[in-house]
XYZ file of C-alpha atoms in Angstrom:
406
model
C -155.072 -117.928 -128.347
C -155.128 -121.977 -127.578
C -154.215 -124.306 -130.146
C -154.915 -127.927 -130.242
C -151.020 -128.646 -129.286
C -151.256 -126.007 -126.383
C -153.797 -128.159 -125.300
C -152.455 -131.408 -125.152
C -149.062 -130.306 -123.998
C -150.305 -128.503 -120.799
C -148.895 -130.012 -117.863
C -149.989 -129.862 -114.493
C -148.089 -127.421 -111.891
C -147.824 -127.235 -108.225
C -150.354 -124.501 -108.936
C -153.308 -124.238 -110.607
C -153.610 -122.092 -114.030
C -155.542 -120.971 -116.969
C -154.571 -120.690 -120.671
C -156.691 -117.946 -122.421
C -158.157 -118.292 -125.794
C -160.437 -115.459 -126.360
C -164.100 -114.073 -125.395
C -163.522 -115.528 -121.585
C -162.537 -118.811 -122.748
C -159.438 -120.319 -121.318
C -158.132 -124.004 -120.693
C -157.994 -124.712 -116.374
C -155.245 -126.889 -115.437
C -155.516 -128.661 -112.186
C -152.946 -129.625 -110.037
C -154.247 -133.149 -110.443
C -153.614 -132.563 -114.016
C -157.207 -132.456 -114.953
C -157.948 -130.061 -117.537
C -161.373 -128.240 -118.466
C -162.971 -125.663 -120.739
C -164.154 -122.662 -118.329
C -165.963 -118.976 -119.479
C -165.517 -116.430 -117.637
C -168.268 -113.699 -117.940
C -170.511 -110.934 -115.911
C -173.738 -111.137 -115.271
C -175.703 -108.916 -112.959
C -172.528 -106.684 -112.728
C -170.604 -109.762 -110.815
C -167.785 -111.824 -112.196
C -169.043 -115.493 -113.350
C -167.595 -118.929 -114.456
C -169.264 -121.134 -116.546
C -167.419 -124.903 -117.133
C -168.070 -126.316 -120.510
C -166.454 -130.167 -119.772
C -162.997 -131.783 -119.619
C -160.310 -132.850 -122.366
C -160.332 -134.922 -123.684
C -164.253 -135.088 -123.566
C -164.470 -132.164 -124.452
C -162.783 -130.421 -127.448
C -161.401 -127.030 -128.322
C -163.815 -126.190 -131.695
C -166.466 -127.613 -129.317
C -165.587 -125.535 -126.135
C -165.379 -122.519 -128.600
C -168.796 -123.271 -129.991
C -170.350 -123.573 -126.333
C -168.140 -120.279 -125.554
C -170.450 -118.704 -129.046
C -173.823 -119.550 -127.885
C -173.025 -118.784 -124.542
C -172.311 -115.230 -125.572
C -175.108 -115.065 -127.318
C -177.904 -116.087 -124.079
C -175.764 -113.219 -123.000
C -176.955 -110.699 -125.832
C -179.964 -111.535 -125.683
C -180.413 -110.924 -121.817
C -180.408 -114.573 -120.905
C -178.018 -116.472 -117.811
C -176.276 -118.840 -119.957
C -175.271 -121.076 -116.975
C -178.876 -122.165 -117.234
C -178.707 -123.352 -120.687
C -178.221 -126.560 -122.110
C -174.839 -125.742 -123.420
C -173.797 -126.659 -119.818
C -173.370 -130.123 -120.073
C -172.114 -130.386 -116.116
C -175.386 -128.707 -114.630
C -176.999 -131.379 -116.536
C -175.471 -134.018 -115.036
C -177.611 -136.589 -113.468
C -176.744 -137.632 -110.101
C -176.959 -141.227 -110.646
C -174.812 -141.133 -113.752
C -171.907 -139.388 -111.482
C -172.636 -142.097 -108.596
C -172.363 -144.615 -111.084
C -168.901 -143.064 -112.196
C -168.211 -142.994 -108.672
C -168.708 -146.619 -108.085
C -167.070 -147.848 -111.049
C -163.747 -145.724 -109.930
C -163.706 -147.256 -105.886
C -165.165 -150.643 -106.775
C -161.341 -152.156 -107.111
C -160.482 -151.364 -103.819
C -163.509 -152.927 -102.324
C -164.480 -156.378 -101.859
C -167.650 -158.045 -104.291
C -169.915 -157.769 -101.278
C -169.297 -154.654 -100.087
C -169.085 -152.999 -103.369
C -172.614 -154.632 -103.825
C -173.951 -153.045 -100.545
C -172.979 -150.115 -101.777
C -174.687 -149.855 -105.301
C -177.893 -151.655 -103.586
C -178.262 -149.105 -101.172
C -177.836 -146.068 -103.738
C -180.383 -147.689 -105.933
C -183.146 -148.626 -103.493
C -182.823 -145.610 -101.075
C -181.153 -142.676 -103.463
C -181.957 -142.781 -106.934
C -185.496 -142.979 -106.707
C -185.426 -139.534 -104.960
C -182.747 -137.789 -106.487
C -181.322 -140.107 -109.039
C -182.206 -138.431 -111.931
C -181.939 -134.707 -110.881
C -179.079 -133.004 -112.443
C -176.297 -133.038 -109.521
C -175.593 -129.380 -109.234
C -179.474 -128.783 -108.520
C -179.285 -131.232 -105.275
C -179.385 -128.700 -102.583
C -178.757 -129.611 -98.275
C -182.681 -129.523 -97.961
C -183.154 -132.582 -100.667
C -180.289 -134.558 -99.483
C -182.451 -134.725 -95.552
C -185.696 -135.200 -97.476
C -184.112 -138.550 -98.527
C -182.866 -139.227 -95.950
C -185.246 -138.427 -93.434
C -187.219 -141.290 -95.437
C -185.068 -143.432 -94.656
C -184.947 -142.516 -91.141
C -188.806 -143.116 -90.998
C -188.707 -146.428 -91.334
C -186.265 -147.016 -88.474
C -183.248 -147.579 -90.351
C -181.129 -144.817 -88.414
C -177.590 -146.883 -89.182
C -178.802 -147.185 -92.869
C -179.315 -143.390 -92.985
C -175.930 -142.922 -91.706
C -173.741 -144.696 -94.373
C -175.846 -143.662 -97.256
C -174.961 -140.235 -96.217
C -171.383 -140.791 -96.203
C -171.803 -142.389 -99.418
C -174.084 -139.217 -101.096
C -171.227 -136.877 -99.274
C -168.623 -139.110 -101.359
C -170.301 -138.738 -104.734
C -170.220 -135.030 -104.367
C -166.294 -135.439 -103.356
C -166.028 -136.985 -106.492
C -168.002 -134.638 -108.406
C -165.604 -131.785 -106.434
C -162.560 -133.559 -107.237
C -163.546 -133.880 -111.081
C -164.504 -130.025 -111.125
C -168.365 -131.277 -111.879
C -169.877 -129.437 -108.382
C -168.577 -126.587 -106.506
C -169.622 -128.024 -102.810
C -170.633 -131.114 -101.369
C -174.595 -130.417 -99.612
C -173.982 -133.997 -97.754
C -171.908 -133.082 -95.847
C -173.353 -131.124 -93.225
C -176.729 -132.949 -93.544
C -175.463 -135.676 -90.445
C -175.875 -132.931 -88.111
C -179.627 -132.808 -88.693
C -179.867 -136.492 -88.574
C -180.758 -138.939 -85.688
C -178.345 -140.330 -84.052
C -177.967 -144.102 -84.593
C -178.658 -146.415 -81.655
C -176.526 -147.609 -79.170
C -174.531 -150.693 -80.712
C -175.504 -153.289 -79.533
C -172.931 -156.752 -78.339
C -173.178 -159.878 -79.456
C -174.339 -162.128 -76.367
C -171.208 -163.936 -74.647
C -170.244 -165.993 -71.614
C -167.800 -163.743 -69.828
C -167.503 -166.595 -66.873
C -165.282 -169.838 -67.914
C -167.697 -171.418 -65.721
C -170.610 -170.903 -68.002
C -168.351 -171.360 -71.108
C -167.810 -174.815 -69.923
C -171.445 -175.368 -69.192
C -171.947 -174.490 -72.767
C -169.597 -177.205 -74.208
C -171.139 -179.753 -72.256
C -174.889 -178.627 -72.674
C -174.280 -178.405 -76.442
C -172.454 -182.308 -76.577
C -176.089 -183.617 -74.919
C -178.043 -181.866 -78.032
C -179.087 -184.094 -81.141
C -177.310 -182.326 -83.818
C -175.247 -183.730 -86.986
C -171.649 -184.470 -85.584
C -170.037 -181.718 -88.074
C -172.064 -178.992 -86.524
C -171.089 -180.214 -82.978
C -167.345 -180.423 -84.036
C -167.533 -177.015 -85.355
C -168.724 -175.340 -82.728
C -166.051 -176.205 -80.513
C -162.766 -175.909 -82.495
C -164.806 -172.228 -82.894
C -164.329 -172.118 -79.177
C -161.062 -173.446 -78.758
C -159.799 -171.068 -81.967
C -162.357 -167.736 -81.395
C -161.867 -167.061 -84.946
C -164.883 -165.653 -87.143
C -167.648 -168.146 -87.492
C -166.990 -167.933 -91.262
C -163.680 -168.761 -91.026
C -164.740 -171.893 -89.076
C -167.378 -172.699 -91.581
C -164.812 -172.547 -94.520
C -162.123 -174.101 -92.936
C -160.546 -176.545 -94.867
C -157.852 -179.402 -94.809
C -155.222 -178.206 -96.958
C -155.008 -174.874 -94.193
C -154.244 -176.926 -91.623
C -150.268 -177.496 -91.058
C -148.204 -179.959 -89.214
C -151.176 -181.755 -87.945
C -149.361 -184.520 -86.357
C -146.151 -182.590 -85.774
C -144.889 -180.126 -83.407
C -145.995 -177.316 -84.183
C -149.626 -177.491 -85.515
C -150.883 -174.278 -87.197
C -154.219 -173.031 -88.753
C -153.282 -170.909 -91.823
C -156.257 -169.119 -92.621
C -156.118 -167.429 -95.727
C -156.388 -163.668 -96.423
C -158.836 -164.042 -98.878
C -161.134 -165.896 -95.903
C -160.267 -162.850 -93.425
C -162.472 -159.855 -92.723
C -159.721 -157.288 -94.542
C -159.780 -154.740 -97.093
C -160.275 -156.104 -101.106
C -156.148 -155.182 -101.693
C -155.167 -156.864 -98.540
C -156.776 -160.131 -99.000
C -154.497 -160.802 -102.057
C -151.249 -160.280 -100.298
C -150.502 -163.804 -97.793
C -148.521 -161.824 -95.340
C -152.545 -161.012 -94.278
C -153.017 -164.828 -93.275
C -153.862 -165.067 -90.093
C -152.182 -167.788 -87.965
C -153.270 -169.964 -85.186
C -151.462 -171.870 -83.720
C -153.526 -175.320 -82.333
C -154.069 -176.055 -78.966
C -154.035 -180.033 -78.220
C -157.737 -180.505 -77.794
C -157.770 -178.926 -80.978
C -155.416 -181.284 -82.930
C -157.285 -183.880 -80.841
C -160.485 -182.722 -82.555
C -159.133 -182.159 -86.032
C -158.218 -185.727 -85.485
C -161.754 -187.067 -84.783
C -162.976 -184.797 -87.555
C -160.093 -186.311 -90.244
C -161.269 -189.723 -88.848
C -165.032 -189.465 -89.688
C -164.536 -188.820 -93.097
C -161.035 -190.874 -93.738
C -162.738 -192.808 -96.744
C -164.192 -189.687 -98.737
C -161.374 -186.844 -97.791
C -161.088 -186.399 -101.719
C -164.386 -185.809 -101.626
C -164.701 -183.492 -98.578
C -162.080 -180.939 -98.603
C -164.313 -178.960 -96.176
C -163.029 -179.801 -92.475
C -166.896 -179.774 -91.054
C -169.009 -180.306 -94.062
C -172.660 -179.809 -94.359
C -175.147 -182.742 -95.538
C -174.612 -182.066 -98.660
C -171.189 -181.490 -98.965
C -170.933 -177.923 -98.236
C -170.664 -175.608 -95.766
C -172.698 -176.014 -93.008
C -175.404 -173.270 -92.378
C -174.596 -170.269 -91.085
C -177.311 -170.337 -88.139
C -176.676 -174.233 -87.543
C -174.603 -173.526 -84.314
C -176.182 -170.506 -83.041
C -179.413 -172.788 -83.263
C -177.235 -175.744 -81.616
C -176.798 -173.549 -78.684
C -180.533 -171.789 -78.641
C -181.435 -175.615 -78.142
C -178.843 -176.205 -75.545
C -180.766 -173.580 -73.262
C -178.025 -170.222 -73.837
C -180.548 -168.769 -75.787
C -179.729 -164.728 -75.225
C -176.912 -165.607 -73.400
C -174.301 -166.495 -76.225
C -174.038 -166.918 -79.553
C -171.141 -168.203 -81.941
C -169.476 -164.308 -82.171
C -169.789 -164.465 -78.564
C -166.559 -166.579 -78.061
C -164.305 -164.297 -79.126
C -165.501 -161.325 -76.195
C -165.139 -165.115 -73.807
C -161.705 -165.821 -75.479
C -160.399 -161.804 -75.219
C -162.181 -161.613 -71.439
C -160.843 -164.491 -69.772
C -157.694 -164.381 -71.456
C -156.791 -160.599 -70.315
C -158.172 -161.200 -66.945
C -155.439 -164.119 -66.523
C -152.815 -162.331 -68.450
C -152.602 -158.991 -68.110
C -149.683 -157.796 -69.682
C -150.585 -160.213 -73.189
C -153.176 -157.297 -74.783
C -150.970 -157.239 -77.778
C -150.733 -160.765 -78.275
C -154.588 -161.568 -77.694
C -155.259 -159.066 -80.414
C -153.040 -160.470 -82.832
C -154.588 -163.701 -81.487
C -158.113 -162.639 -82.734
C -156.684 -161.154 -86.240
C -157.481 -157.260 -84.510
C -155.591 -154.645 -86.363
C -153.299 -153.092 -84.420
C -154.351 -149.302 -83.158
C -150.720 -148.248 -83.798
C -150.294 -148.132 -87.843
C -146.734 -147.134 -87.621
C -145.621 -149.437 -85.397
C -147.469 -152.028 -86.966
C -146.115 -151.310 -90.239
C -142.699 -152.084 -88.931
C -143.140 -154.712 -86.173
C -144.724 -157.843 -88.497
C -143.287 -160.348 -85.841
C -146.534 -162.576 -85.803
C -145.570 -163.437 -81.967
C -146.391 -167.399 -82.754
C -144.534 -169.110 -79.670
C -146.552 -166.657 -77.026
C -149.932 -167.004 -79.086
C -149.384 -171.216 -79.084
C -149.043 -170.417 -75.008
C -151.859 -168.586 -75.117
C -154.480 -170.992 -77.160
C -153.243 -173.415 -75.122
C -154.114 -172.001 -71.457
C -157.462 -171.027 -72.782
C -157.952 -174.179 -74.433
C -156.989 -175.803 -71.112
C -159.242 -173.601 -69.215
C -161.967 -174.360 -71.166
C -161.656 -178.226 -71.668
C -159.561 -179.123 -69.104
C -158.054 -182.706 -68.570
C -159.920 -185.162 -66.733
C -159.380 -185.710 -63.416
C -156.621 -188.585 -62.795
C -158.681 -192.107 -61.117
C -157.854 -192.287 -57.389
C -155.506 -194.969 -56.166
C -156.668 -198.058 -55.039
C -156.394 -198.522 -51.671
């Protein structure tokens, strides 16, 4: 027979195992060391088990009283896994999503983790939201879905599964559900369509054209500036856009360097907080040369503007401003600001064939091997500075010298 201490002592094995109290009532004790109230009982001549909640959320008088009025549904002829005594059939999916959330939220970023709850909310809980979660069967998981689906948003339809599927995982891992119904449901789904590229130059020739077409538009000097230290750097346009001053290192010294912050990078939530994730580049000379221009314009008011291309106002500069820049400069469809970094990684291999590693590490790509990676941090600045150069130098290249006079 359990006791309170027997209870709270019970430690978790390599094993899972069950204290008995008495009438089919014992104390499971995961290997996770989660523990829960569970009846065991027959009905219909087959063995059943019926889960009355977890400790500490549950107590022992309280698991014992369930246990009571569980036994008698049985007397009286009655399945007492449909009764109300069951707290986890009554669980509402929402509620366990919301559980769900709460537990992954710190190892996502703000944004995502609000992509996530958004999506739930306008696509899932109207549907199934408040249906108790061990009632959600494969069927009702494609129903909602499939509405989804009918409005075209095949890609949308895909992640929300894998987020339903990882609700149930929770609900598995917490001993709520028995099975996850999402998880099979992507087989019955359409398939997502073909992803689609950003538009890019994949010619130097054209990249060039670019540059020069963009230079003849009438657009605010920051926006111009931008766009081509984005070029000359093929970081993330939202790097560019947040780029400030106090980043940039060694301006006017040898060894000029964009440090980029990991909290600015496109990286997991825990990884932006470490600043082994900043990602370096090193600066070309027609970069420095621009940064110089840029520090020039706004020499009288750099307390003021921190950012290195501000907007009109003082902030960023809009995110569409240099897409539009180019839209204007007649690449419409054939490039937008993404696009440099398939012109940067193109070119770049085609010239230098044996530098894959190095152009990844130049575009802040995670490397494919995780074990090597894990050991080899060598950040590979002095052949990276090589490499920004020659594509810098490919794509603004020096003026020709003036012919001699005769």
């Amino acid at each position: 027979m359990l006791t309170n201490a027997a209870v709270k002592a019970a430690r978790p094995r390599a094993a899972a195992y069950k204290l008995a109290d008495f009438g089919g009532l014992h104390l499971y004790v995961a290997p996770n060391g989660r523990k829960s109230f569970r009846m065991r009982f027959r009905w219909q001549s087959k063995e059943q088990l019926l889960t009355f909640g977890t400790v500490p959320e549950v107590s022992l008088d309280a698991a014992r009283a369930r246990c009571d009025e569980a036994r008698e549904r049985l007397d009286r002829g009655e399945d007492p896994r449909e009764a109300p005594v069951c707290e986890i059939a009554q669980a509402r999916f929402d509620a366990i999503a919301g559980r769900w959330h709460s537990h992954m939220r710190r190892r996502w970023t703000a944004v995502h983790a609000g992509d996530v709850l958004a999506s739930l909310e306008r696509d899932i809980f109207p549907a199934i939201g408040a249906m108790p979660i061990k009632a959600i069967t494969v069927p009702v998981v494609l129903s909602a879905l499939r509405v989804i689906e009918e409005r075209g948003s095949l890609e949308t339809a895909r992640r929300v599964r894998q987020r339903i599927s990882a609700v149930f995982g929770f609900a598995m891992a917490e001993d709520l559900v028995d099975q996850d119904p999402a998880a099979i449901v992507g087989r019955a789904l359409m398939p997502p369509a073909p992803a689609r590229h950003h538009p890019a130059l994949l010619e130097i020739e054209g990249a060039r054209e670019l540059l020069a077409a963009a230079e003849l538009v009438d657009a605010a000097p920051a926006v111009n500036l931008a766009s081509r230290f984005l070029a000359l750097t093929a970081v993330r346009l939202a790097a560019v856009r947040g780029a400030r001053w106090e980043e940039i290192e060694d301006l006017d010294g040898e060894a000029p360097l964009w440090r980029i912050p990991a909290a600015r990078m496109k990286l997991a939530a825990a990884k932006k907080l470490e600043a082994r994730n900043d990602h370096l580049v090193p600066l070309s000379r027609q970069a420095v040369e621009l940064l110089r221009v840029a520090r020039n314009m706004h020499r009288t008011d750099a307390n003021l503007h921190r950012l290195i291309f501000p907007g009109r106002a003082g902030g960023q500069i809009g995110e569409a401003a240099i897409g539009a820049l180019y839209d204007r400069a007649g690449f419409a469809g054939r490039h937008v600001p993404h696009g440099w970094r398939a012109t940067f990684a193109t070119i770049l291999n085609e010239r230098c064939p044996g530098d894959h590693t190095a152009i990844d590490r130049a575009l802040a790509h995670a490397p494919k091997d995780k074990v090597a990676a894990a050991y080899d941090r060598s950040e590979q600045l002095a052949r990276r500075a090589q490499l920004f150069q020659a594509w810098a130098d490919e794509l603004v290249p020096a003026p020709a010298a003036p012919a001699a006079a005769a």
